[in-house]
mmCIF file of C-alpha atoms in Angstrom:
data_model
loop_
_atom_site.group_PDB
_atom_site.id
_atom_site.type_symbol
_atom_site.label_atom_id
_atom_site.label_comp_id
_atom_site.label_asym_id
_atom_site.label_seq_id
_atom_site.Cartn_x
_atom_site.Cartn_y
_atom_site.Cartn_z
ATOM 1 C CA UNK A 1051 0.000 0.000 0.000
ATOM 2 C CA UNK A 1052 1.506 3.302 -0.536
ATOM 3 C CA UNK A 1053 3.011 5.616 2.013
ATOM 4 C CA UNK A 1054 1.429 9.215 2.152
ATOM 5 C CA UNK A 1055 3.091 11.800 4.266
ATOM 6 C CA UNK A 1056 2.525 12.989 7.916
ATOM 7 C CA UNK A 1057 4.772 15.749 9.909
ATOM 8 C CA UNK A 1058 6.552 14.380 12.736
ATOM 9 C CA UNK A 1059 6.278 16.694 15.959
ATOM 10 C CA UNK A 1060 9.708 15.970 16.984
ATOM 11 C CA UNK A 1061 11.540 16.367 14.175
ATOM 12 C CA UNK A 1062 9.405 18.379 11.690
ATOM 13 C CA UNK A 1063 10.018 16.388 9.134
ATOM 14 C CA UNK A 1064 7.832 14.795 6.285
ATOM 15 C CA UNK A 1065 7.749 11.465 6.348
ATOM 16 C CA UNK A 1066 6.315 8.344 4.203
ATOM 17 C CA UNK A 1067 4.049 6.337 6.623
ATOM 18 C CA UNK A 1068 1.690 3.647 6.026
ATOM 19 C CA UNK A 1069 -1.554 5.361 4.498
ATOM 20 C CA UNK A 1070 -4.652 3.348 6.451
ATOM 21 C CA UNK A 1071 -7.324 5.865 5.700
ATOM 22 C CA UNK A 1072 -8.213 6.713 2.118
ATOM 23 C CA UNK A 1073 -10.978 8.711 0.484
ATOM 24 C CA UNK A 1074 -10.987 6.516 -2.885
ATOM 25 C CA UNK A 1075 -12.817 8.704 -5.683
ATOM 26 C CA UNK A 1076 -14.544 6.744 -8.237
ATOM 27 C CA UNK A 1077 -11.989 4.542 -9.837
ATOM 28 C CA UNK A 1078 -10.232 5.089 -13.038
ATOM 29 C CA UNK A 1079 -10.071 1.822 -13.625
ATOM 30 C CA UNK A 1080 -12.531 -1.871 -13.548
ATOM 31 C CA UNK A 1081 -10.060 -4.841 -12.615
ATOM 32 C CA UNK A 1082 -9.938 -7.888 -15.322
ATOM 33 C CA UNK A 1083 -11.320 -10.281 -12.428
ATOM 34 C CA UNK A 1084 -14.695 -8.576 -12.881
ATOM 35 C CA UNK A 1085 -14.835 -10.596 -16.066
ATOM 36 C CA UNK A 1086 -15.581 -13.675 -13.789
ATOM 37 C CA UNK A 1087 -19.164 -12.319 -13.033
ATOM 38 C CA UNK A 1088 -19.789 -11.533 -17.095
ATOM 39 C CA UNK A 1089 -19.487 -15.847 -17.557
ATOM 40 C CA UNK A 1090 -16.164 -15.396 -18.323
ATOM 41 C CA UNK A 1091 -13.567 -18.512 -17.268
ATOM 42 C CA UNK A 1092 -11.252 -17.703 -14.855
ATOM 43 C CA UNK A 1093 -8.052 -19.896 -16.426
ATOM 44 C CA UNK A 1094 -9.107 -17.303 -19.628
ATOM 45 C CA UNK A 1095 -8.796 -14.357 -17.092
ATOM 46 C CA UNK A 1096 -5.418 -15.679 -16.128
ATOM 47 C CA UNK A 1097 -4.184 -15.837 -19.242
ATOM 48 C CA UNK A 1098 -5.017 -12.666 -20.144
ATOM 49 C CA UNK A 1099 -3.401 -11.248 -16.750
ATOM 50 C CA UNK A 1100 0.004 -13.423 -17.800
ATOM 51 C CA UNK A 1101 -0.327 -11.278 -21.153
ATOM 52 C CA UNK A 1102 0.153 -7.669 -19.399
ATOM 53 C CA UNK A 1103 -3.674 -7.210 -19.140
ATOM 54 C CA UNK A 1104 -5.436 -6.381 -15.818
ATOM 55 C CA UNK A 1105 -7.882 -4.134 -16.549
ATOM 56 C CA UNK A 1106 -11.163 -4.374 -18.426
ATOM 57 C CA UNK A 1107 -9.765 -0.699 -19.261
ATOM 58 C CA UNK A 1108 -6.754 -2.084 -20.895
ATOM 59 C CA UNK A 1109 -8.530 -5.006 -22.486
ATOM 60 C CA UNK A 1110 -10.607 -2.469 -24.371
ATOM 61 C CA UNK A 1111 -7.182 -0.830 -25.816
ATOM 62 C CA UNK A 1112 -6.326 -4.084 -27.587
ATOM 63 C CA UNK A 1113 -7.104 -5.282 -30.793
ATOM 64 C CA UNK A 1114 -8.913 -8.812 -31.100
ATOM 65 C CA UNK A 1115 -6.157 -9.194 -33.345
ATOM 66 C CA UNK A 1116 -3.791 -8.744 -30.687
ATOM 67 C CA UNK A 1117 -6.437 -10.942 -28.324
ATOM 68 C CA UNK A 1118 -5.966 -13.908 -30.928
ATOM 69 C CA UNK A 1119 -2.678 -13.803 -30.653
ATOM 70 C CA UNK A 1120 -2.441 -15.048 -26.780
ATOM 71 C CA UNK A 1121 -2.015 -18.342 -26.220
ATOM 72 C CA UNK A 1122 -5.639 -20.200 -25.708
ATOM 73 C CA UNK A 1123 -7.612 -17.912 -26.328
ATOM 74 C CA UNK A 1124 -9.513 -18.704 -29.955
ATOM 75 C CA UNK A 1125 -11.483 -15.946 -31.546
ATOM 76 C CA UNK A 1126 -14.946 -17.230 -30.038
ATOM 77 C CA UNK A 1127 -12.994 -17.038 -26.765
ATOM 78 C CA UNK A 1128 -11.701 -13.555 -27.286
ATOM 79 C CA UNK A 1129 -15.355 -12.135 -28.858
ATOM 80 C CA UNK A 1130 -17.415 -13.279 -25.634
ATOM 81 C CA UNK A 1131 -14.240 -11.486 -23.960
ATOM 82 C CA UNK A 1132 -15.086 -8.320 -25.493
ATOM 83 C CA UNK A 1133 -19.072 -8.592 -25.295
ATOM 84 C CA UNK A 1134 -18.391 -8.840 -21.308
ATOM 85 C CA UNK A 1135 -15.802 -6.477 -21.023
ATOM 86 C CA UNK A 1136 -18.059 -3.809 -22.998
ATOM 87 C CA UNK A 1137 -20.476 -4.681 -20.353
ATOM 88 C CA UNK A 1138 -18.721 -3.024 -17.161
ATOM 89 C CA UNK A 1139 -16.609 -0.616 -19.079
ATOM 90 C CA UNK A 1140 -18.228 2.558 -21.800
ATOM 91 C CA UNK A 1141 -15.786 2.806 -24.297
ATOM 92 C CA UNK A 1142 -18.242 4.736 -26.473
ATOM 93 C CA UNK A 1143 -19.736 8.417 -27.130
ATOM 94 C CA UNK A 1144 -19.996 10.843 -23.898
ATOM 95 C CA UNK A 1145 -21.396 14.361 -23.898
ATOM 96 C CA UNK A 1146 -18.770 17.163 -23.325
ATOM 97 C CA UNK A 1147 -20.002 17.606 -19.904
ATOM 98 C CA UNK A 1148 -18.738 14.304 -19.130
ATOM 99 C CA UNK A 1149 -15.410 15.073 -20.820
ATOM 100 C CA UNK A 1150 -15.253 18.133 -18.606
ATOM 101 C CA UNK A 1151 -16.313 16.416 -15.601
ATOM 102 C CA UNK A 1152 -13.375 13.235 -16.197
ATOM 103 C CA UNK A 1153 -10.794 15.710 -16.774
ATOM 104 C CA UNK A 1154 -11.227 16.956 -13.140
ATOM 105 C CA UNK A 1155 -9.339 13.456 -12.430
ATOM 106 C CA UNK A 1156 -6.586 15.108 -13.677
ATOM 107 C CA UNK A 1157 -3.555 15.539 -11.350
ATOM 108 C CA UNK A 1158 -0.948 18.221 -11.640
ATOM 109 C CA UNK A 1159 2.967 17.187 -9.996
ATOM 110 C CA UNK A 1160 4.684 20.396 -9.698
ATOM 111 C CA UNK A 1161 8.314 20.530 -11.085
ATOM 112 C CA UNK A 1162 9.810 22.191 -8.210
ATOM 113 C CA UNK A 1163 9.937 25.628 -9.999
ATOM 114 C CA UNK A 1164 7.701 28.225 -9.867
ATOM 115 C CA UNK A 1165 8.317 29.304 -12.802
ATOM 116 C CA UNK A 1166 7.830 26.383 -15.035
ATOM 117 C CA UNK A 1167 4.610 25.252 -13.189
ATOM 118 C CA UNK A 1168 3.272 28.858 -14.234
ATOM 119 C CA UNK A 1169 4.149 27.752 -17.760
ATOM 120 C CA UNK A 1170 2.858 24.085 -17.607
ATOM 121 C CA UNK A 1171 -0.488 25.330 -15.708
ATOM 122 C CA UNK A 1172 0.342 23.761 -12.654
ATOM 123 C CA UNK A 1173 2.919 20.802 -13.316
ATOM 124 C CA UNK A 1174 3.263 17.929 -15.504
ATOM 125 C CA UNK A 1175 -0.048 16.537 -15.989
ATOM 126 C CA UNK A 1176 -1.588 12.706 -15.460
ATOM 127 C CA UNK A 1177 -3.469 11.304 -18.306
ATOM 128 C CA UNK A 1178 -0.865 12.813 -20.747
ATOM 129 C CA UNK A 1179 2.647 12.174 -22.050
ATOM 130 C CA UNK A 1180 5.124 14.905 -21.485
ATOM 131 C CA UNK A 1181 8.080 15.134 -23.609
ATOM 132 C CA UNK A 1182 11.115 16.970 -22.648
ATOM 133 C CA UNK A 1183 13.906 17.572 -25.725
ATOM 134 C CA UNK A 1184 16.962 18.705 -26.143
ATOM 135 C CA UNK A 1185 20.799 18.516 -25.983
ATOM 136 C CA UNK A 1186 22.475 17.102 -23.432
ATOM 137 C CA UNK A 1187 23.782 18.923 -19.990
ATOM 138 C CA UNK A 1188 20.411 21.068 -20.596
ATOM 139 C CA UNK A 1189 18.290 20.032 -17.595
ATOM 140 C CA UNK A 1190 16.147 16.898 -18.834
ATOM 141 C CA UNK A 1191 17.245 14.047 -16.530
ATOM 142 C CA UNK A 1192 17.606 17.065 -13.701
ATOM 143 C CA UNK A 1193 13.695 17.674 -13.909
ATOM 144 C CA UNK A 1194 13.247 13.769 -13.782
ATOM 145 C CA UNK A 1195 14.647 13.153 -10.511
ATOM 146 C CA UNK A 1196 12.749 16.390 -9.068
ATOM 147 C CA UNK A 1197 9.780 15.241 -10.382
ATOM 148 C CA UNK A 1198 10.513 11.552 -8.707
ATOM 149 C CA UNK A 1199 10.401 13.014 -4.923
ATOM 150 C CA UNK A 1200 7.485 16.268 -5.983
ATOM 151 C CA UNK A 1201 5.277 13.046 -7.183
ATOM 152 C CA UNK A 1202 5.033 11.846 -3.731
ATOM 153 C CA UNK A 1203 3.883 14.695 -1.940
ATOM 154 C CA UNK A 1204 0.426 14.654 -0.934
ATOM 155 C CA UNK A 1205 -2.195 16.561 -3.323
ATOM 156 C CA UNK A 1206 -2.416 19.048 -1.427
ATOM 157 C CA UNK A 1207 1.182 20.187 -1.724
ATOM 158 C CA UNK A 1208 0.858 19.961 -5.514
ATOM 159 C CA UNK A 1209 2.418 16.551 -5.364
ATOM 160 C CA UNK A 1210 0.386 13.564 -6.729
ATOM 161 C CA UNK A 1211 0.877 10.839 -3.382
ATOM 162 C CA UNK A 1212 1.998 7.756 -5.397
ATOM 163 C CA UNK A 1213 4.627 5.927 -6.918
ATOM 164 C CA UNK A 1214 7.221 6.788 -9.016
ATOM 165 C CA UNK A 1215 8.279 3.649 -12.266
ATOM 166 C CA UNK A 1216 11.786 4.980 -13.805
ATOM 167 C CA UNK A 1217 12.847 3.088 -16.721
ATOM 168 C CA UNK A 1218 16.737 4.101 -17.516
ATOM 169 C CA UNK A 1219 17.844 3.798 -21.006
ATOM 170 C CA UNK A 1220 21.074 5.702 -20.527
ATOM 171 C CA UNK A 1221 22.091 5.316 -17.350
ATOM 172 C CA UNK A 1222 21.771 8.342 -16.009
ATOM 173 C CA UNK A 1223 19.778 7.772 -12.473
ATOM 174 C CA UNK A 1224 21.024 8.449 -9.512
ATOM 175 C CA UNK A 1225 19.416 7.565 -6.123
ATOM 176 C CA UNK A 1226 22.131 9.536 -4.078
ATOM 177 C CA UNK A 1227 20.720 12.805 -6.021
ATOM 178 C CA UNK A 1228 17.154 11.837 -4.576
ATOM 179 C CA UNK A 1229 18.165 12.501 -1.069
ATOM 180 C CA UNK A 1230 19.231 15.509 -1.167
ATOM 181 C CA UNK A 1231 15.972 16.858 -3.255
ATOM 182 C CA UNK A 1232 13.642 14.554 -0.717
ATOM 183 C CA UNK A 1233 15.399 16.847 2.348
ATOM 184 C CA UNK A 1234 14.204 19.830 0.506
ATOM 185 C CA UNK A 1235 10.764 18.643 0.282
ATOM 186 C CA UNK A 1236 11.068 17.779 3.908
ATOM 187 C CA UNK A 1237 10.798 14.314 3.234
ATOM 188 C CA UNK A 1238 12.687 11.013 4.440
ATOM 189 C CA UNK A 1239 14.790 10.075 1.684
ATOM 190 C CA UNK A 1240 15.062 6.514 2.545
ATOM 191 C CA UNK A 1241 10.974 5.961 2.820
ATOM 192 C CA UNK A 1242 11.520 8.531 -0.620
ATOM 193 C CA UNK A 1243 13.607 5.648 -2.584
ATOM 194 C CA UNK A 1244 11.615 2.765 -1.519
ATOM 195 C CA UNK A 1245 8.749 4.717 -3.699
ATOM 196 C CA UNK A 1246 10.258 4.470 -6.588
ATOM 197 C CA UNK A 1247 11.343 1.134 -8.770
ATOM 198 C CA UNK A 1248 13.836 1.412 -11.298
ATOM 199 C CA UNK A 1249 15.091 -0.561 -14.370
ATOM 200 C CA UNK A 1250 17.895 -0.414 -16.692
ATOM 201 C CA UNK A 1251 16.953 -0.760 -20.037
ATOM 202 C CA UNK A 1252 19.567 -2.154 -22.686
ATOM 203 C CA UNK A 1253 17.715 -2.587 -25.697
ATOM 204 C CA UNK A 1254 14.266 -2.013 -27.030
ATOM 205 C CA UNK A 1255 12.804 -5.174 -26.754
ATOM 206 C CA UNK A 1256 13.931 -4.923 -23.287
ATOM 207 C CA UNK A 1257 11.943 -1.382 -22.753
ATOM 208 C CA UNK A 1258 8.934 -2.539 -24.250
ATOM 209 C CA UNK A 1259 8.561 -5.573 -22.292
ATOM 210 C CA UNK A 1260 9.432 -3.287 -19.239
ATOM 211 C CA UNK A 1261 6.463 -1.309 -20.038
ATOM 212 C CA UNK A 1262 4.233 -4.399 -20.308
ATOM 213 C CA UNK A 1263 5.607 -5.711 -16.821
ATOM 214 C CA UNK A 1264 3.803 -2.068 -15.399
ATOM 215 C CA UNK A 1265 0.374 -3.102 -15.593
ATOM 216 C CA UNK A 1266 0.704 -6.072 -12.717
ATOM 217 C CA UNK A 1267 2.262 -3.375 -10.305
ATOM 218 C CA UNK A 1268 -0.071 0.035 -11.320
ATOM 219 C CA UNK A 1269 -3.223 -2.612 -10.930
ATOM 220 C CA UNK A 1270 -2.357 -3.090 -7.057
ATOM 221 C CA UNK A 1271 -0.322 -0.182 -5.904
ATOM 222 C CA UNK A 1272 -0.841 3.310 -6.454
ATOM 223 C CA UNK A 1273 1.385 4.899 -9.254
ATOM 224 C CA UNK A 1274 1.315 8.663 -10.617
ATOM 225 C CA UNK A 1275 4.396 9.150 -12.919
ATOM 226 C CA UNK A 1276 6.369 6.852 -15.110
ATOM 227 C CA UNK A 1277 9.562 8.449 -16.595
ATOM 228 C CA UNK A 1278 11.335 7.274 -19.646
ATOM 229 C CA UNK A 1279 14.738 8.928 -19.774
ATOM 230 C CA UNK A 1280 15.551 8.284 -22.600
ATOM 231 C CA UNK A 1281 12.860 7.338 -25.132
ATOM 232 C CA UNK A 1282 14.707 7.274 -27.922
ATOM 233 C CA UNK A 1283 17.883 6.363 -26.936
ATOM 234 C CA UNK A 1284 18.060 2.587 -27.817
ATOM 235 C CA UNK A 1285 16.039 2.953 -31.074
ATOM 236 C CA UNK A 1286 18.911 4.967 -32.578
ATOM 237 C CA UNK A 1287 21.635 2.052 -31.575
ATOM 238 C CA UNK A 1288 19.472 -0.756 -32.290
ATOM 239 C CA UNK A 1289 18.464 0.442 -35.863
ATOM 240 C CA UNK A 1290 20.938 1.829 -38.596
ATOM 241 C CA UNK A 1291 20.624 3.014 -41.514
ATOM 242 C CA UNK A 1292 17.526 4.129 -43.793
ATOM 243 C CA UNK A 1293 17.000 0.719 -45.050
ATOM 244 C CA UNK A 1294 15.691 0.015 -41.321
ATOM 245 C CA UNK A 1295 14.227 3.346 -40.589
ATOM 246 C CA UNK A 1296 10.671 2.174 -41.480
ATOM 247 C CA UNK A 1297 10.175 -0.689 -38.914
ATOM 248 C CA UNK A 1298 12.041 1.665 -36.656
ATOM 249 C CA UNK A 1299 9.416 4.165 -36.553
ATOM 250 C CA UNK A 1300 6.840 1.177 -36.579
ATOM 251 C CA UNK A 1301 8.481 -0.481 -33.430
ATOM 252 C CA UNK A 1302 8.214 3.405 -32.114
ATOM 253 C CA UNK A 1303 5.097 3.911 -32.443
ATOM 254 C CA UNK A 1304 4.223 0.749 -30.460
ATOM 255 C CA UNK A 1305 6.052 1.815 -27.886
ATOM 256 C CA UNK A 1306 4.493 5.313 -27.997
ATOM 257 C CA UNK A 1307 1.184 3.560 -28.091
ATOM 258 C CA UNK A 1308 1.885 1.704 -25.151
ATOM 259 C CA UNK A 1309 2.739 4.729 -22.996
ATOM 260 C CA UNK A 1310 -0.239 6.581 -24.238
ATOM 261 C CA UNK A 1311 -2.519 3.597 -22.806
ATOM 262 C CA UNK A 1312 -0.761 3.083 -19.577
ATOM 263 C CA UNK A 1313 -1.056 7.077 -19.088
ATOM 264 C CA UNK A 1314 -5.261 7.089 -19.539
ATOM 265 C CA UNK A 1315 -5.833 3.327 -18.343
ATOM 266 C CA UNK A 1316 -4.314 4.163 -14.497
ATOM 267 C CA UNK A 1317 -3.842 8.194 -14.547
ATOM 268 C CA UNK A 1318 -0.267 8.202 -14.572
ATOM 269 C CA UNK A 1319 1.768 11.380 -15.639
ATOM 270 C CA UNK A 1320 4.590 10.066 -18.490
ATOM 271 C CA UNK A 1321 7.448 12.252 -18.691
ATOM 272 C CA UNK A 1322 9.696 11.242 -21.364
ATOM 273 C CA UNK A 1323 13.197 12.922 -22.527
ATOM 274 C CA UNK A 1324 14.199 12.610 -26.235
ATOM 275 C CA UNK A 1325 17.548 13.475 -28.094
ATOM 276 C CA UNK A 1326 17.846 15.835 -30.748
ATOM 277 C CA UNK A 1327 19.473 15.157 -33.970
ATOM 278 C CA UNK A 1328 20.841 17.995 -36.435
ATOM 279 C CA UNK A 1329 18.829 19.623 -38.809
ATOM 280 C CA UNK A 1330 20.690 20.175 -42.163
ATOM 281 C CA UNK A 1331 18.044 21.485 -43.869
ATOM 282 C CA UNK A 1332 17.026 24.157 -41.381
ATOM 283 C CA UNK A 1333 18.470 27.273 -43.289
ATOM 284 C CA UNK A 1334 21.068 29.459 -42.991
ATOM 285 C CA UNK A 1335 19.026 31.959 -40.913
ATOM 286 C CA UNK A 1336 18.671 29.391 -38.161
ATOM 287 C CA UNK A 1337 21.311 29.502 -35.406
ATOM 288 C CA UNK A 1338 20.896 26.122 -33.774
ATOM 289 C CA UNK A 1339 19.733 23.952 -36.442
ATOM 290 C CA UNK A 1340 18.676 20.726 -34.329
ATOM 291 C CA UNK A 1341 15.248 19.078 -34.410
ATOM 292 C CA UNK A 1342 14.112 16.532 -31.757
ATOM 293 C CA UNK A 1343 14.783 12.637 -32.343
ATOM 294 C CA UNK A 1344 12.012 10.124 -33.746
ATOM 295 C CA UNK A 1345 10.253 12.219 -36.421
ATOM 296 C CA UNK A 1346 6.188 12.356 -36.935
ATOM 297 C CA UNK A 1347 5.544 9.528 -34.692
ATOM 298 C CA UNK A 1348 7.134 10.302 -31.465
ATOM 299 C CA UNK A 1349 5.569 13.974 -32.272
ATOM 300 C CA UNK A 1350 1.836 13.282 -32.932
ATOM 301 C CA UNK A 1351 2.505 10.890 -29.546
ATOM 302 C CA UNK A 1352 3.239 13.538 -27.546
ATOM 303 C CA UNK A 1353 0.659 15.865 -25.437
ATOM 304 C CA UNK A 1354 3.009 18.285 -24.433
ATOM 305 C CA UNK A 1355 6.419 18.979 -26.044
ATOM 306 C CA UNK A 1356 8.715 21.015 -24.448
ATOM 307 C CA UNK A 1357 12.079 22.205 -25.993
ATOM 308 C CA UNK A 1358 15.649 22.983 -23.650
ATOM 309 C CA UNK A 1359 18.243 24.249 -25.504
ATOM 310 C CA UNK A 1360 21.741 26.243 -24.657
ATOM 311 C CA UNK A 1361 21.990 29.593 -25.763
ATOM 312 C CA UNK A 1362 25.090 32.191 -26.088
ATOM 313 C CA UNK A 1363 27.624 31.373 -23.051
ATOM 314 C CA UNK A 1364 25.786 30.637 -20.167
ATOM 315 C CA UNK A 1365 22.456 31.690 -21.698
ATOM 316 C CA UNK A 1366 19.753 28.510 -21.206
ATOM 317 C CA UNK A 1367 15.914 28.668 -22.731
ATOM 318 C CA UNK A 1368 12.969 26.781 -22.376
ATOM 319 C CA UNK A 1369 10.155 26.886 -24.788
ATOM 320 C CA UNK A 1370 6.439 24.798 -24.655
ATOM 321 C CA UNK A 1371 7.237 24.054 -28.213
ATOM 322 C CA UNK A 1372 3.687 22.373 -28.391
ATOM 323 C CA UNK A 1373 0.518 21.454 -26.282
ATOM 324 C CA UNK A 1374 -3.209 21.171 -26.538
ATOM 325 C CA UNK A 1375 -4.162 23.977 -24.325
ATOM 326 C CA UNK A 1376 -0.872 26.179 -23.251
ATOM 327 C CA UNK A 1377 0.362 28.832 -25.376
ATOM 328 C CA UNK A 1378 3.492 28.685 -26.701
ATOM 329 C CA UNK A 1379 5.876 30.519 -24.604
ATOM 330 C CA UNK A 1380 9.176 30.557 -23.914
ATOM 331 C CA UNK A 1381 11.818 31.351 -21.090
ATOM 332 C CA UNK A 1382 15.268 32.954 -20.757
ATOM 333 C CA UNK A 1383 17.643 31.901 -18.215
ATOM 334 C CA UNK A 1384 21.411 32.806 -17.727
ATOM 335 C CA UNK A 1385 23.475 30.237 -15.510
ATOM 336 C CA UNK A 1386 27.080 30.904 -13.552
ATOM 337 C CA UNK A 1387 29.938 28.509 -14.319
ATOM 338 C CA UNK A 1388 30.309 25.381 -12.054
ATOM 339 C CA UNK A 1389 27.717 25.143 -9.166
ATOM 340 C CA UNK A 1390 24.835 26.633 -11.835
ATOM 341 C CA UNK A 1391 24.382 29.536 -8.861
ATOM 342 C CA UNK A 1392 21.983 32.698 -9.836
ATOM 343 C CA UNK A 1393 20.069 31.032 -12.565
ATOM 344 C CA UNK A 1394 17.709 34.157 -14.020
ATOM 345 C CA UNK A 1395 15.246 33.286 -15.763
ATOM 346 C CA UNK A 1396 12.949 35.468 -17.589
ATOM 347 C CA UNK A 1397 9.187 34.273 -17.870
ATOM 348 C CA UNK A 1398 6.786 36.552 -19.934
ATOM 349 C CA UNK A 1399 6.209 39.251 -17.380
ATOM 350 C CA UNK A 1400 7.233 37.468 -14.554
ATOM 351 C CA UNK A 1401 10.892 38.060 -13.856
ATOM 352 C CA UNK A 1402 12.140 35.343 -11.585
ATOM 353 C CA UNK A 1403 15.389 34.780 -9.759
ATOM 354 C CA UNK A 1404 16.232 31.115 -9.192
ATOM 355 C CA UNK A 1405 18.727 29.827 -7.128
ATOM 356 C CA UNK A 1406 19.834 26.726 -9.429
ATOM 357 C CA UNK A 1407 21.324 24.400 -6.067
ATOM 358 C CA UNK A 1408 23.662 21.277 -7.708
ATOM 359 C CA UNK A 1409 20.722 19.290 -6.424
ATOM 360 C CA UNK A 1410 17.252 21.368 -7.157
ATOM 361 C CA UNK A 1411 15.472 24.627 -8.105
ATOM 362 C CA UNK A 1412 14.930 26.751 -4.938
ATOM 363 C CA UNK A 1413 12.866 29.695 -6.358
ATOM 364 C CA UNK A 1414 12.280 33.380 -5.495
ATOM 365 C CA UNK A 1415 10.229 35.215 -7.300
ATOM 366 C CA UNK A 1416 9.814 38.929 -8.313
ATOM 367 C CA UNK A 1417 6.939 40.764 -10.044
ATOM 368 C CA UNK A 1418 8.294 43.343 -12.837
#
């Protein structure tokens, strides 16, 4: 069960206890067993549980081509599947209303920064993938592990009280970076880790089948972000040349796919980094011709894209490159050598003064 947090008196710290009491809302999500009351075997249950499926939810997202394809189940089997599981979930038309009212499920995990919740409306956002570009040393895998300890905070504190799923196709985590962001938060870093599983990812197979293993755990335990860091990463080593570039994209979009469904079928925010590649073809005019990795695909995929690049010297700027319902803005910032002390960063009218620690953001801000 997971931990939420509680202040102890004596040391006035936030810590991850045992959460006993819990005001459950309506849930997200209708568990596969439920298929038992619909006439529906239970071995055929099981083996659709062994496949990666435990929700009628998630059932619903597969093809019956996909269905056929499990071992046992014919396609009588996986048609009186569907009839049932059409029967507890509504997978069809809803009035806007309805939209309006679901979207109030949404959960926003603050980044740590003031000023880039003010331009993601309040933090990265469940039900959606966000997508974080750009080259390296330019704050990506930084706003991961922030995001790992700010996801655990109770609701209240703009946190999203669950789990934390970091799949590492780089090797880039660090857990002895999460302890020093957890003490900032208040929180007991050891009770902090234990919230999070991690895997290292060496190939794509590998990631994908990682992805499929998530279902088991975000059925029974509480889970509100899932970070990819890097998506893209073992596509480009696993695939070379244009003569493979097509079932790259295809194997890409699966992937995508996947994320998309985990994200909507148990509320989860995705955060996922990407690469950037160069751009030959961007112009003469354009000073930093780069473009992010994996093309239309891993574009259309993505609900919110948002762009970190380096400027001139110690100049750094983020842009929301692209999202549904944020404008497209864009921030300045200007970092000191080393330690990344006194980073200013310059958000439409809002002229903040960050002080960029080697571990987190610790924000002041200042109205122009």
């Amino acid at each position: 069960m997971l931990a939420t947090l509680k202040s102890e008196e004596s040391s006035g710290q936030l810590q991850l206890v045992e959460r006993e009491d819990i005001d459950d809302d309506e849930d997200l999500f209708e568990a596969i067993d439920k298929l038992i009351s619909q006439g529906i075997n239970a071995g055929d249950v099981k083996k659709l549980q062994d496949a990666g499926i435990y929700t009628c939810n998630g059932l619903m997202m597969h093809t019956k081509k996909n269905l056929t394809g499990i071992k046992g189940l014919s396609e009588a089997k996986v048609d009186k599947i569907c009839e049932a599981a059409e029967k507890i979930v509504n997978f069809g038309y809803i009035t806007g209303s309805d939209a309006l009212l679901k979207r109030k499920s949404v959960i926003r995990i603050t980044t740590g920064s003031q000023a880039l919740d003010e331009l993601l409306g309040g933090g990265i956002e469940t039900l959606s993938i966000t997508e974080a570009f750009g080259e390296f040393r330019s704050g990506k895998t930084q706003l991961a592990h922030t995001l790992c300890v700010a996801t655990q905070l109770p609701t209240n504190m703009r946190g999203g009280n669950g789990k934390v799923a970091y799949i590492d196709t780089e090797g880039t985590f660090r857990p002895d970076r999460i302890v020093p962001i957890a003490e900032r938060f208040g929180m007991d870093p050891g009770a902090v880790l234990d919230n999070i599983i991690y895997a290292r990812a060496y190939t794509y197979e590998h990631q994908y089948n990682l992805l499929l293993g998530l279902a088991a755990k975000m059925s029974e335990e509480p889970f509100r972000l899932l970070i990819v860091d890097s998506v893209i990463a073992l596509f480009r080593v696993d695939f070379s040349g244009r003569g493979e570039l097509a079932e790259r994209q295809q194997r890409l979009a699966q992937m995508l796919s996947r994320l998309t469904k985990i994200a909507e079928e148990f509320n989860v925010a995705v955060y996922m980094t990407n690469q950037v590649i160069a751009d030959p073809g961007g112009g003469v005019f354009v000073t930093d011709p780069k473009k992010p990795a994996g093309g239309h695909v891993l574009a259309h995929a993505a609900t919110i894209r948002l762009m970190f690049r380096k400027g001139k010297g110690d100049q750094r700027i983020c842009k929301v490159f692209d999202a549904p319902n944020l404008p497209e803005a864009e921030a300045i910032s200007f970092t000191r050598p080393c330690f990344f002390s006194n980073l200013l960063v310059f958000f439409l009218s809002l002229r903040v003064i960050l002080q960029f620690a080697p571990n987190d953001f610790e924000i002041m801000a200042i109205i122009s």
